[in-house]
mmCIF file of C-alpha atoms in Angstrom:
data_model
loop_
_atom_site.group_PDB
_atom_site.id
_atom_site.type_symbol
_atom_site.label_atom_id
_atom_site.label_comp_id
_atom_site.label_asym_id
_atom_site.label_seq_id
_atom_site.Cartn_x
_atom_site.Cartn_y
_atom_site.Cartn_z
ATOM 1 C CA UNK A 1 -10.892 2.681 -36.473
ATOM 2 C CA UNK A 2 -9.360 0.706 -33.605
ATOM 3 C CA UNK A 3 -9.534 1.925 -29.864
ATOM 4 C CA UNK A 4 -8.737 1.092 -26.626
ATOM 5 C CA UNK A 5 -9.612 2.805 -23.620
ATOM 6 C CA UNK A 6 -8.419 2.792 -20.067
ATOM 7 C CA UNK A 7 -8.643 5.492 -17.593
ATOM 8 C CA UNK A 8 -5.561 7.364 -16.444
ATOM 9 C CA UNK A 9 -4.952 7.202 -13.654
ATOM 10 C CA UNK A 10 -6.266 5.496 -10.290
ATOM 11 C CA UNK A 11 -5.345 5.889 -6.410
ATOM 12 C CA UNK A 12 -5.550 3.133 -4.283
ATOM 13 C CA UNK A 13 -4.755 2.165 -0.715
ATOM 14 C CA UNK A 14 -2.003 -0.583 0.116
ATOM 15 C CA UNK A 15 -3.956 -3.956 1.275
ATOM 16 C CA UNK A 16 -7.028 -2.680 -0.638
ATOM 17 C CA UNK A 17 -8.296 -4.052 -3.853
ATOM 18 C CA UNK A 18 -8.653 -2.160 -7.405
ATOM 19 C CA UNK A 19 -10.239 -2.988 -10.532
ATOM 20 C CA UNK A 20 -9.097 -1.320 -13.650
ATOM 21 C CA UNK A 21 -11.504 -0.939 -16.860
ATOM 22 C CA UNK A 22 -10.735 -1.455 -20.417
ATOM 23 C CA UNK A 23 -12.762 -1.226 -23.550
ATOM 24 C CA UNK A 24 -12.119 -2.185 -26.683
ATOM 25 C CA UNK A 25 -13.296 -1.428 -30.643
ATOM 26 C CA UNK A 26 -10.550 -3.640 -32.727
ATOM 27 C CA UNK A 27 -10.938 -4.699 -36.031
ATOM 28 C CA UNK A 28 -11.050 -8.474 -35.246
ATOM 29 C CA UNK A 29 -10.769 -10.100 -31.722
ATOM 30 C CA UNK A 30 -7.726 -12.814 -30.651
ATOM 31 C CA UNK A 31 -7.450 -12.286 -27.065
ATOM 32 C CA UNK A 32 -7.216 -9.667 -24.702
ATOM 33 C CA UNK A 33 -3.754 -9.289 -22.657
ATOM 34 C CA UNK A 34 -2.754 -7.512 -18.998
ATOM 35 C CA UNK A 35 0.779 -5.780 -19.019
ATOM 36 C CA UNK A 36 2.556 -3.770 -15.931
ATOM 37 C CA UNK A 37 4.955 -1.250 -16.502
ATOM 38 C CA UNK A 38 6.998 0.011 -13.691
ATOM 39 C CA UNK A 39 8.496 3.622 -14.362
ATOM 40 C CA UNK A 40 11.446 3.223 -16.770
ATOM 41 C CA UNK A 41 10.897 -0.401 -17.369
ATOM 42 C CA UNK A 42 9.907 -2.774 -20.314
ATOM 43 C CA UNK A 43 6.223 -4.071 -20.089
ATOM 44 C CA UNK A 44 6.215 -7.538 -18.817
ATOM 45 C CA UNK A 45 3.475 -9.998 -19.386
ATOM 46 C CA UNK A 46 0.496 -10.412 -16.846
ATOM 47 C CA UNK A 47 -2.880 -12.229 -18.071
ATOM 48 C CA UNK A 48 -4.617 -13.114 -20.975
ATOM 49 C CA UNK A 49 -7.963 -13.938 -21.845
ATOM 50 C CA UNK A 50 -9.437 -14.999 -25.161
ATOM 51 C CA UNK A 51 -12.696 -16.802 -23.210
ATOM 52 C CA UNK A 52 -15.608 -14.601 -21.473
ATOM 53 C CA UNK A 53 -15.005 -15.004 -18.221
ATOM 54 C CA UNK A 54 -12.593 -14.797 -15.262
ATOM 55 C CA UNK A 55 -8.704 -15.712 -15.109
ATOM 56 C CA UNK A 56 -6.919 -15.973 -11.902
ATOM 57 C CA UNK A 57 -3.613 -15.465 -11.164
ATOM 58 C CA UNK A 58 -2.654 -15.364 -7.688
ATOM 59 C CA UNK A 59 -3.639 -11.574 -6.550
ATOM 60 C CA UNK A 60 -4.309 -10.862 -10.169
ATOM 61 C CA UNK A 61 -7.428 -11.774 -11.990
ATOM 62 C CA UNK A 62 -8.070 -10.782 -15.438
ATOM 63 C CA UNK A 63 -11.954 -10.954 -16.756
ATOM 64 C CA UNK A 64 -13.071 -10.784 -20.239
ATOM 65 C CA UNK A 65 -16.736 -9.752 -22.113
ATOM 66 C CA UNK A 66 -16.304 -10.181 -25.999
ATOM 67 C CA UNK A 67 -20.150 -9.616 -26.201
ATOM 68 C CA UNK A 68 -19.717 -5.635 -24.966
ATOM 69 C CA UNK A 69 -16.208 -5.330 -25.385
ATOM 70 C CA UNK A 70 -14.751 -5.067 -22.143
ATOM 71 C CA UNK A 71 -12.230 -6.067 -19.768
ATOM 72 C CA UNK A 72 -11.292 -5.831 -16.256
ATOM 73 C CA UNK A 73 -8.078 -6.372 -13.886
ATOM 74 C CA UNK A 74 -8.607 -7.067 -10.142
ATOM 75 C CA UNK A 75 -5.679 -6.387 -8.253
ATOM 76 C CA UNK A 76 -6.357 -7.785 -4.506
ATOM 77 C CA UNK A 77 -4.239 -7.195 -1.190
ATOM 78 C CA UNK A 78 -2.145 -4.544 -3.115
ATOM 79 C CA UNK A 79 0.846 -3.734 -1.999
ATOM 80 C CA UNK A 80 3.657 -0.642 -2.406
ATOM 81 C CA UNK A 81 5.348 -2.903 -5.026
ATOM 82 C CA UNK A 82 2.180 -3.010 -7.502
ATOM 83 C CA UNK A 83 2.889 0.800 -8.063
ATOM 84 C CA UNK A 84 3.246 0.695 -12.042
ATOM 85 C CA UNK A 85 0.998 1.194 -15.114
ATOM 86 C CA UNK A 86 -1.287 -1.157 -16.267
ATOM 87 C CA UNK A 87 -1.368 -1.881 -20.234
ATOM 88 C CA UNK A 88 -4.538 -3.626 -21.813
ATOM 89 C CA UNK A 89 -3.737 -4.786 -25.650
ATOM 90 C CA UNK A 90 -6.046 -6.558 -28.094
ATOM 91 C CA UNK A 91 -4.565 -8.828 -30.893
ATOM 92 C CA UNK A 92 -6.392 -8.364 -33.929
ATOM 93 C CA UNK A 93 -7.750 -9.984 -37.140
ATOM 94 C CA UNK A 94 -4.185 -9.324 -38.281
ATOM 95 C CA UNK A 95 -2.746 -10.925 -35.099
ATOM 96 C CA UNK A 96 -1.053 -7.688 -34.170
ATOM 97 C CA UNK A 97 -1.355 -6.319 -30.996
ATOM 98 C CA UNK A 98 -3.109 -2.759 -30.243
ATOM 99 C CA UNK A 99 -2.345 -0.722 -26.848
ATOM 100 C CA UNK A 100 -4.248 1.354 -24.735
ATOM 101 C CA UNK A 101 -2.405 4.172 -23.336
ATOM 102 C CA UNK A 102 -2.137 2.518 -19.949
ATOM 103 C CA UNK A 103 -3.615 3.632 -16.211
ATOM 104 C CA UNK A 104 -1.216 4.661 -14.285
ATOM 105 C CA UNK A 105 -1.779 3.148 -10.253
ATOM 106 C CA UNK A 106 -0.920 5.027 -7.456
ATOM 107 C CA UNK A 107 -0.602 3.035 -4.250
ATOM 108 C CA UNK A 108 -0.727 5.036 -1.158
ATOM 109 C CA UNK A 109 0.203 3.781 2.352
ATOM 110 C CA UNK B 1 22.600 -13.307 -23.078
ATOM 111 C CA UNK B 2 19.456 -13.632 -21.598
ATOM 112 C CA UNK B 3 16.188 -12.982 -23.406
ATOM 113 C CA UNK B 4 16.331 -9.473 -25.383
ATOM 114 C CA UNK B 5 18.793 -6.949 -25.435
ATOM 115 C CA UNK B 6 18.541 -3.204 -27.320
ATOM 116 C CA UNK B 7 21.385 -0.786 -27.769
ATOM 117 C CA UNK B 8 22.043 1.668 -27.005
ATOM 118 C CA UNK B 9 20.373 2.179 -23.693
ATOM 119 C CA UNK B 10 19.770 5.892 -24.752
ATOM 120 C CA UNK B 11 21.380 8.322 -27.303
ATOM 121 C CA UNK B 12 21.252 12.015 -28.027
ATOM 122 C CA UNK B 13 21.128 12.569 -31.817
ATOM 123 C CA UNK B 14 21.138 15.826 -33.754
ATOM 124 C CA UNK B 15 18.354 16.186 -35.965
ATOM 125 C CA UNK B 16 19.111 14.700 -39.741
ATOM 126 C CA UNK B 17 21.237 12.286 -38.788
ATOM 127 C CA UNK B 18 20.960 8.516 -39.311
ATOM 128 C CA UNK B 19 21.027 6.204 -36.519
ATOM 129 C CA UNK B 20 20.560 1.986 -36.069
ATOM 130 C CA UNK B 21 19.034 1.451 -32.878
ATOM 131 C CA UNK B 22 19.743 -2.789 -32.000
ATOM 132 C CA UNK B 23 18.434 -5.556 -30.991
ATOM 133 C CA UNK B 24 18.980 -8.768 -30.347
ATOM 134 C CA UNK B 25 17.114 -12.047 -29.085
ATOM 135 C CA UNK B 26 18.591 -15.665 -28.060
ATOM 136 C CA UNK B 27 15.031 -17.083 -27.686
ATOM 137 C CA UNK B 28 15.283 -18.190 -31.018
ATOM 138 C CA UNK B 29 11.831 -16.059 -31.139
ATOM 139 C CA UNK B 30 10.612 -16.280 -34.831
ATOM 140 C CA UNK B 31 8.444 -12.759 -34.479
ATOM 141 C CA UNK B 32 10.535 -9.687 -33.693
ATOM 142 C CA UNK B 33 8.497 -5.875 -32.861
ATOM 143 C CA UNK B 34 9.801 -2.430 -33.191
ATOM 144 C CA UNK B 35 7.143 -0.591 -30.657
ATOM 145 C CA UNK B 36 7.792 3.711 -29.793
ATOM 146 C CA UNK B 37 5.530 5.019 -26.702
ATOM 147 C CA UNK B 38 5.271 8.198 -26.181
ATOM 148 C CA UNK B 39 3.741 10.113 -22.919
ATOM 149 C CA UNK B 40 -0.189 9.394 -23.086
ATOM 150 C CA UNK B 41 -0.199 7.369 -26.031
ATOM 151 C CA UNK B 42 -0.217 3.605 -26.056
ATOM 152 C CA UNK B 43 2.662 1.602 -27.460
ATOM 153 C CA UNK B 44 2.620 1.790 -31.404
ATOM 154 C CA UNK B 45 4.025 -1.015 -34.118
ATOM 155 C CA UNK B 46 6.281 0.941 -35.978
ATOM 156 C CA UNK B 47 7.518 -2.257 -37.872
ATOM 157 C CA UNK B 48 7.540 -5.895 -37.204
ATOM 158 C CA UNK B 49 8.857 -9.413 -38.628
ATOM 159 C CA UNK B 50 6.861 -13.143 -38.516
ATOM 160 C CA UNK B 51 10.293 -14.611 -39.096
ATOM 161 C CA UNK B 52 13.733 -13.915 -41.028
ATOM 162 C CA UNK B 53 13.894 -12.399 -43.911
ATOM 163 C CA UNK B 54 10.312 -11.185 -43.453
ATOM 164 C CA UNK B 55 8.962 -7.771 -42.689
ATOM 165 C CA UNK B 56 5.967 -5.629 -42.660
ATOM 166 C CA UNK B 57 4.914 -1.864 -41.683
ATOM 167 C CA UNK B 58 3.157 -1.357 -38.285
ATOM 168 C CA UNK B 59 1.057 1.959 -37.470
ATOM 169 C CA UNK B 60 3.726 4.384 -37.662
ATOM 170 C CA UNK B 61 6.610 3.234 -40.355
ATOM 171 C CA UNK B 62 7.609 6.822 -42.027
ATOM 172 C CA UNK B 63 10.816 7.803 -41.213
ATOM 173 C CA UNK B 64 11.836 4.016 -39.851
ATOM 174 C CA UNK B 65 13.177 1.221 -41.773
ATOM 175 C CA UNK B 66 14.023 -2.206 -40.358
ATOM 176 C CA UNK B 67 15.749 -5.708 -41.654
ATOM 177 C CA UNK B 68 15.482 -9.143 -40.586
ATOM 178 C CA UNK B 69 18.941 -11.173 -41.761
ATOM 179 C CA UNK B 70 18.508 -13.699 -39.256
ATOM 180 C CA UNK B 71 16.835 -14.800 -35.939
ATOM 181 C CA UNK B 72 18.218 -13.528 -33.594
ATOM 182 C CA UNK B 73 18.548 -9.751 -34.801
ATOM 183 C CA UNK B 74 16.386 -6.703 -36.070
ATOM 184 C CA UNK B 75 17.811 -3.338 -36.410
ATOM 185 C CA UNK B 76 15.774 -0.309 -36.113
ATOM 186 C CA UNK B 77 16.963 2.647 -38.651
ATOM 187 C CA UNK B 78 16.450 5.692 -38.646
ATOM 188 C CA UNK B 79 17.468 7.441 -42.151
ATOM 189 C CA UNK B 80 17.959 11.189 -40.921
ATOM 190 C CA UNK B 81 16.251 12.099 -37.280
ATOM 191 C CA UNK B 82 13.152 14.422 -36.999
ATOM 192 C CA UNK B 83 12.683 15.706 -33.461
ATOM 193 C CA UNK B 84 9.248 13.476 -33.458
ATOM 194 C CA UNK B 85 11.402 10.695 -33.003
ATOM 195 C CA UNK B 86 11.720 11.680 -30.239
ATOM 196 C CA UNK B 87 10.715 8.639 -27.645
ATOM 197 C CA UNK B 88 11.268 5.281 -26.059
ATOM 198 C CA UNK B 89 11.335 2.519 -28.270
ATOM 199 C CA UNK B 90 11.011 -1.520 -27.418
ATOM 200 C CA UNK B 91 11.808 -4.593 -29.036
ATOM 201 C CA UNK B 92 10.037 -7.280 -28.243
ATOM 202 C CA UNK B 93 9.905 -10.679 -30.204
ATOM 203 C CA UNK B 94 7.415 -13.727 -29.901
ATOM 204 C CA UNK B 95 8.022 -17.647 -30.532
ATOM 205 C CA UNK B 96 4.999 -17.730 -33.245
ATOM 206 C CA UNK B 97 1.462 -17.284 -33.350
ATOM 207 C CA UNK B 98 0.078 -19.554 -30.944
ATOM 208 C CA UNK B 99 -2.947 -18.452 -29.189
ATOM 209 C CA UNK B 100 -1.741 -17.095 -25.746
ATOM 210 C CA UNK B 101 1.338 -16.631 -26.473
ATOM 211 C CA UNK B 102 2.987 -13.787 -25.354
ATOM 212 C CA UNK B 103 5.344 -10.604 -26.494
ATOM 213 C CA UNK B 104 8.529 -10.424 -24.360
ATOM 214 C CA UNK B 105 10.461 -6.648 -24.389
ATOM 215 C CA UNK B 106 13.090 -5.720 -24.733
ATOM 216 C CA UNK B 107 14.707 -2.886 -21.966
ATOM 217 C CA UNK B 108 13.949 0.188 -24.311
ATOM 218 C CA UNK B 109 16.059 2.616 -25.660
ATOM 219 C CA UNK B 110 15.755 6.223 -24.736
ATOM 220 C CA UNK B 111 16.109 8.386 -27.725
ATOM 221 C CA UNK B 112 16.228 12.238 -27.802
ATOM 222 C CA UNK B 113 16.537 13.944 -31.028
ATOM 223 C CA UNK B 114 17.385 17.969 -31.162
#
């Protein structure tokens, strides 16, 4: 079957940094993408990866391992605002996208 | 308009009856999504379309059915409400299947069914 996990929840301290896990058994492999979702909101679009290695975006970076199936986002200097949960997806052989449930980040002053 | 728009934003529906939940893109997008998420689960397909007039089942189809007359539009159905219905649902659409590219969503609509 297909899975994706991702913890959660996480706590983290404003200015801090955070690094959320995600690992991945898909039926086929076509990149690897980041979503936020603030509470009551639509996802909107953060990273992607399709490469091993590390993306950059700003105070987001986005790393990818095909080899053991996992992911990573760094969130650096966070800030109030960056309250939201995280969504990791996998396109697939079938270029479909499958979700993890999402981690749910808790920024705390 | 501006990128995707569902309707309506949220409904109460008694259970058995049929309901079209809406959506509409001017992104001229040629993949559309119908995606429910539910409390700790992760976004599912329910159904989805690679461009108009074609459509295929996602995860979770039963009880949904979906149709794809043109670009811009793909309406969600639901024949007669179950109370497992009961959940958020997003469009979202896509320009193709480029590598990288990305799904944009829809706001959601919030759907209880009693």
């Amino acid at each position: 079957g297909q899975n994706i996990d991702q913890p959660t929840e996480m706590t983290a301290t404003e200015g801090a940094i955070v690094q959320i896990n995600c690992t991945y058994q898909t039926s086929g492999f076509n990149g690897l993408f980041w979503y936020q979702q603030h509470a009551g909101e639509a996802p909107t679009f953060l990273s992607y990866n399709v490469l091993d290695g590390l993306e950059e975006k700003g105070r987001f970076s986005s790393f990818l391992s095909r080899s053991k199936g996992y992911s990573y986002l760094l969130l650096k200097e966070l800030q109030m605002k960056d309250s939201a949960s995280y969504l990791c997806a996998v396109r697939d052989s079938n270029y479909q996208l499958i979700w993890g449930a999402g981690t749910k980040l808790i920024i705390k002053p | 308009i501006a990128g995707i728009t569902q309707a309506p934003t949220s409904q109460i529906l008694a259970a058995g009856r049929r309901m079209t939940l809406r959506c509409t893109q001017d992104m001229r997008h040629n993949a559309m999504y119908w995606y429910r998420q539910d409390l700790g689960l992760g976004l599912r397909l329910i159904h989805y379309s690679n461009t108009a007039g074609t459509t295929g089942k996602g995860e979770v189809p039963d009880g949904y059915s979906v149709s794809r007359a043109n670009t811009d539009d793909f309406p969600l159905t639901l024949a007669s409400a179950v109370p497992s219905q009961t959940s958020v649902y997003f469009c979202a659409s896509r320009m193709g299947h480029s590598e990288g590219e990305t799904q944009y969503f829809g706001p959601g609509t919030r759907l209880l069914v009693l």
